[in-house]
PDB file of C-alpha atoms in Angstrom:
ATOM      1  CA  MET R 126      95.806  76.340 100.974  1.00 53.00           C
ATOM      2  CA  ALA R 127      97.576  79.356 102.330  1.00 69.00           C
ATOM      3  CA  LEU R 128     101.270  79.784 102.550  1.00 81.00           C
ATOM      4  CA  ASN R 129     102.989  77.211 104.835  1.00 87.00           C
ATOM      5  CA  THR R 130     103.842  78.601 108.238  1.00 91.00           C
ATOM      6  CA  ARG R 131     107.572  79.030 107.491  1.00 93.00           C
ATOM      7  CA  ARG R 132     106.997  81.061 104.280  1.00 92.00           C
ATOM      8  CA  ALA R 133     104.307  83.142 105.983  1.00 92.00           C
ATOM      9  CA  ARG R 134     106.715  83.985 108.788  1.00 94.00           C
ATOM     10  CA  GLN R 135     109.525  84.785 106.420  1.00 95.00           C
ATOM     11  CA  LEU R 136     107.193  87.085 104.369  1.00 94.00           C
ATOM     12  CA  THR R 137     105.910  88.724 107.579  1.00 95.00           C
ATOM     13  CA  GLU R 138     109.580  89.303 108.627  1.00 95.00           C
ATOM     14  CA  ALA R 139     110.514  90.717 105.247  1.00 95.00           C
ATOM     15  CA  ALA R 140     107.528  93.157 105.426  1.00 96.00           C
ATOM     16  CA  ALA R 141     107.869  94.158 109.104  1.00 95.00           C
ATOM     17  CA  PRO R 142     110.591  96.797 108.575  1.00 96.00           C
ATOM     18  CA  LEU R 143     108.531  98.433 105.832  1.00 95.00           C
ATOM     19  CA  LEU R 144     105.297  98.710 107.777  1.00 96.00           C
ATOM     20  CA  LEU R 145     103.977 102.120 108.874  1.00 94.00           C
ATOM     21  CA  GLN R 146     103.007 102.794 112.490  1.00 95.00           C
ATOM     22  CA  ASP R 147      99.871 100.731 113.326  1.00 96.00           C
ATOM     23  CA  GLU R 148      99.790  99.025 109.891  1.00 96.00           C
ATOM     24  CA  ARG R 149      98.831  95.378 110.068  1.00 96.00           C
ATOM     25  CA  ILE R 150      99.198  92.491 107.590  1.00 96.00           C
ATOM     26  CA  GLN R 151      95.827  90.995 106.707  1.00 96.00           C
ATOM     27  CA  LEU R 152      96.851  88.359 104.090  1.00 94.00           C
ATOM     28  CA  THR R 153     100.044  86.717 102.937  1.00 94.00           C
ATOM     29  CA  THR R 154     100.140  84.657  99.718  1.00 94.00           C
ATOM     30  CA  LEU R 155     102.065  83.746  96.546  1.00 93.00           C
ATOM     31  CA  ALA R 156     100.739  84.511  92.974  1.00 91.00           C
ATOM     32  CA  GLY R 157     101.963  85.002  89.423  1.00 88.00           C
ATOM     33  CA  VAL R 158     101.979  88.730  88.641  1.00 87.00           C
ATOM     34  CA  GLY R 159     101.879  90.111  85.104  1.00 78.00           C
ATOM     35  CA  SER R 160     100.924  88.458  81.833  1.00 60.00           C
ATOM     36  CA  VAL R 161     102.710  86.582  79.222  1.00 48.00           C
ATOM     37  CA  SER R 162     101.705  87.194  75.533  1.00 44.00           C
ATOM     38  CA  VAL R 163     100.774  84.339  73.315  1.00 46.00           C
ATOM     39  CA  ARG R 164     103.503  85.409  70.902  1.00 53.00           C
ATOM     40  CA  ARG R 165     106.226  85.149  73.624  1.00 48.00           C
ATOM     41  CA  MET R 166     104.999  81.652  74.569  1.00 45.00           C
ATOM     42  CA  ALA R 167     105.051  80.483  71.072  1.00 50.00           C
ATOM     43  CA  LEU R 168     108.481  81.946  70.403  1.00 50.00           C
ATOM     44  CA  THR R 169     109.938  80.423  73.561  1.00 48.00           C
ATOM     45  CA  ALA R 170     108.529  77.011  72.782  1.00 53.00           C
ATOM     46  CA  ALA R 171     109.816  77.183  69.187  1.00 57.00           C
ATOM     47  CA  VAL R 172     113.349  78.205  70.218  1.00 56.00           C
ATOM     48  CA  VAL R 173     113.691  75.605  72.927  1.00 50.00           C
ATOM     49  CA  GLY R 174     112.176  72.965  70.649  1.00 56.00           C
ATOM     50  CA  VAL R 175     114.668  73.717  67.846  1.00 60.00           C
ATOM     51  CA  VAL R 176     117.698  73.921  70.224  1.00 62.00           C
ATOM     52  CA  SER R 177     116.847  70.669  72.014  1.00 62.00           C
ATOM     53  CA  GLY R 178     115.879  68.824  68.959  1.00 68.00           C
ATOM     54  CA  GLY R 179     112.338  68.535  70.241  1.00 64.00           C
ATOM     55  CA  THR R 180     113.264  66.657  73.401  1.00 65.00           C
ATOM     56  CA  VAL R 181     112.471  69.581  75.812  1.00 58.00           C
ATOM     57  CA  MET R 182     109.342  71.572  76.082  1.00 55.00           C
ATOM     58  CA  ALA R 183     109.456  75.045  77.688  1.00 53.00           C
ATOM     59  CA  THR R 184     106.679  77.229  79.108  1.00 52.00           C
ATOM     60  CA  VAL R 185     106.686  80.902  80.105  1.00 46.00           C
ATOM     61  CA  THR R 186     104.625  81.926  83.162  1.00 57.00           C
ATOM     62  CA  PRO R 187     103.917  85.165  84.977  1.00 63.00           C
ATOM     63  CA  ARG R 188     106.578  86.180  87.533  1.00 75.00           C
ATOM     64  CA  PRO R 189     105.959  84.602  90.910  1.00 88.00           C
ATOM     65  CA  MET R 190     105.660  87.141  93.752  1.00 92.00           C
ATOM     66  CA  TYR R 191     104.833  87.011  97.427  1.00 94.00           C
ATOM     67  CA  ILE R 192     101.988  89.353  98.352  1.00 95.00           C
ATOM     68  CA  ALA R 193     101.518  91.043 101.751  1.00 96.00           C
ATOM     69  CA  LEU R 194      98.112  92.747 101.870  1.00 96.00           C
ATOM     70  CA  THR R 195      98.084  95.182 104.728  1.00 97.00           C
ATOM     71  CA  ASP R 196      95.271  97.456 105.899  1.00 96.00           C
ATOM     72  CA  ARG R 197      96.941 100.331 103.931  1.00 96.00           C
ATOM     73  CA  ARG R 198      99.000  98.838 101.070  1.00 96.00           C
ATOM     74  CA  ILE R 199      99.706  95.930  98.850  1.00 95.00           C
ATOM     75  CA  LEU R 200     103.317  94.866  98.990  1.00 96.00           C
ATOM     76  CA  PHE R 201     104.832  92.592  96.270  1.00 94.00           C
ATOM     77  CA  PHE R 202     108.062  90.823  97.080  1.00 95.00           C
ATOM     78  CA  ASP R 203     110.302  88.838  94.632  1.00 92.00           C
ATOM     79  CA  GLY R 204     109.101  85.192  94.645  1.00 88.00           C
ATOM     80  CA  ASN R 205     112.463  83.594  94.131  1.00 82.00           C
ATOM     81  CA  ARG R 206     110.807  80.682  92.273  1.00 74.00           C
ATOM     82  CA  GLY R 207     108.897  79.772  95.448  1.00 68.00           C
ATOM     83  CA  GLY R 208     111.906  80.075  97.739  1.00 82.00           C
ATOM     84  CA  LYS R 209     112.372  82.683 100.536  1.00 89.00           C
ATOM     85  CA  PRO R 210     110.746  86.035  99.827  1.00 94.00           C
ATOM     86  CA  GLY R 211     113.173  88.470  98.222  1.00 93.00           C
ATOM     87  CA  LYS R 212     113.290  92.254  97.980  1.00 94.00           C
ATOM     88  CA  LEU R 213     110.260  94.553  97.687  1.00 94.00           C
ATOM     89  CA  VAL R 214     109.344  94.896  94.012  1.00 92.00           C
ATOM     90  CA  ILE R 215     105.977  96.789  93.968  1.00 91.00           C
ATOM     91  CA  GLU R 216     104.227  98.832  96.579  1.00 93.00           C
ATOM     92  CA  LEU R 217     100.544 100.001  95.895  1.00 93.00           C
ATOM     93  CA  PRO R 218      98.468 102.150  98.257  1.00 94.00           C
ATOM     94  CA  ARG R 219      95.162 100.348  98.777  1.00 94.00           C
ATOM     95  CA  PRO R 220      92.905 103.365  98.434  1.00 93.00           C
ATOM     96  CA  TYR R 221      93.944 103.707  94.752  1.00 93.00           C
ATOM     97  CA  VAL R 222      93.635 100.034  93.858  1.00 93.00           C
ATOM     98  CA  SER R 223      90.527  98.194  92.756  1.00 93.00           C
ATOM     99  CA  ALA R 224      89.981  94.622  91.470  1.00 91.00           C
ATOM    100  CA  SER R 225      88.023  93.568  88.416  1.00 88.00           C
ATOM    101  CA  GLY R 226      87.525  90.518  86.209  1.00 81.00           C
ATOM    102  CA  SER R 227      87.992  88.072  88.990  1.00 84.00           C
ATOM    103  CA  LYS R 228      87.360  84.568  87.821  1.00 85.00           C
ATOM    104  CA  LYS R 229      88.454  80.913  87.823  1.00 84.00           C
ATOM    105  CA  ALA R 230      90.801  80.089  84.976  1.00 80.00           C
ATOM    106  CA  PHE R 231      92.645  77.114  83.456  1.00 73.00           C
ATOM    107  CA  LEU R 232      90.035  74.429  84.131  1.00 76.00           C
ATOM    108  CA  GLY R 233      89.064  76.045  87.419  1.00 75.00           C
ATOM    109  CA  LEU R 234      92.500  75.352  88.858  1.00 82.00           C
ATOM    110  CA  GLN R 235      93.674  78.981  89.050  1.00 85.00           C
ATOM    111  CA  TYR R 236      92.032  82.225  90.132  1.00 91.00           C
ATOM    112  CA  VAL R 237      92.746  85.419  88.170  1.00 90.00           C
ATOM    113  CA  THR R 238      91.983  89.023  88.969  1.00 91.00           C
ATOM    114  CA  ARG R 239      93.067  92.240  87.445  1.00 90.00           C
ATOM    115  CA  LEU R 240      94.132  95.191  89.561  1.00 91.00           C
ATOM    116  CA  SER R 241      93.429  98.730  88.429  1.00 90.00           C
ATOM    117  CA  VAL R 242      95.422 101.568  89.900  1.00 89.00           C
ATOM    118  CA  ALA R 243      93.929 105.100  89.816  1.00 88.00           C
ATOM    119  CA  GLY R 244      95.612 107.205  87.213  1.00 83.00           C
ATOM    120  CA  GLN R 245      97.301 104.260  85.355  1.00 81.00           C
ATOM    121  CA  GLU R 246      96.088 103.076  81.925  1.00 81.00           C
ATOM    122  CA  THR R 247      97.123  99.499  82.185  1.00 80.00           C
ATOM    123  CA  GLY R 248      96.204  97.032  84.980  1.00 83.00           C
ATOM    124  CA  LEU R 249      98.100  94.300  86.730  1.00 88.00           C
ATOM    125  CA  LYS R 250      97.070  90.728  86.225  1.00 90.00           C
ATOM    126  CA  VAL R 251      97.428  88.511  89.401  1.00 92.00           C
ATOM    127  CA  THR R 252      97.129  84.717  88.925  1.00 91.00           C
ATOM    128  CA  PHE R 253      96.729  82.550  91.974  1.00 91.00           C
ATOM    129  CA  PRO R 254      97.836  78.974  91.380  1.00 89.00           C
ATOM    130  CA  VAL R 255      95.820  75.973  92.539  1.00 86.00           C
ATOM    131  CA  GLN R 256      97.607  75.871  95.841  1.00 89.00           C
ATOM    132  CA  HIS R 257      96.618  79.455  96.691  1.00 90.00           C
ATOM    133  CA  ARG R 258      93.244  79.667  94.729  1.00 89.00           C
ATOM    134  CA  ALA R 259      91.294  80.360  97.952  1.00 90.00           C
ATOM    135  CA  ASP R 260      93.649  83.224  98.759  1.00 93.00           C
ATOM    136  CA  GLY R 261      92.639  84.779  95.420  1.00 91.00           C
ATOM    137  CA  HIS R 262      89.036  84.996  96.445  1.00 91.00           C
ATOM    138  CA  ARG R 263      90.065  86.577  99.757  1.00 93.00           C
ATOM    139  CA  PHE R 264      92.455  88.984  98.020  1.00 94.00           C
ATOM    140  CA  ALA R 265      89.847  90.188  95.532  1.00 93.00           C
ATOM    141  CA  ALA R 266      87.159  90.463  98.161  1.00 93.00           C
ATOM    142  CA  ALA R 267      89.370  92.792 100.250  1.00 94.00           C
ATOM    143  CA  LEU R 268      89.545  95.300  97.483  1.00 93.00           C
ATOM    144  CA  PRO R 269      86.904  97.568  96.016  1.00 91.00           C
ATOM    145  CA  THR R 270      85.398  96.385  92.671  1.00 86.00           C
ATOM    146  CA  ALA R 271      86.286  98.414  89.604  1.00 73.00           C
ATOM    147  CA  GLY R 272      83.309  99.706  87.707  1.00 59.00           C
TER     148      GLY R 272
END
């Protein structure tokens, strides 16, 4: 399921002033960007469990971001916890980005791909939740595959 019409319009409006001449948006979606270490997950769960006396459970997830894939760039906007798209956070030129390790994850409910940027040692993990899993396939297919 793609973004609902209102969120897609809001994302397009947020990206419009940033677009170059003749640049077109090809895909709009929402995904978790980055990764969370097992250590951080365990530490957060332990602290919240102790503070709440075991009555509350906490989880740590990658940062939600709206993604506008254009014919020239990939624009990442603050996800505001699923609310209206916020400010531009990351901008990557498409010719320097490739996708690798694309696969289903977490019981097949999510779709994960890793972005590699030329000249950078570390990649960027992008996790598409169940609602936007199909967008993950389209996103990865639009980028060259890393060798």
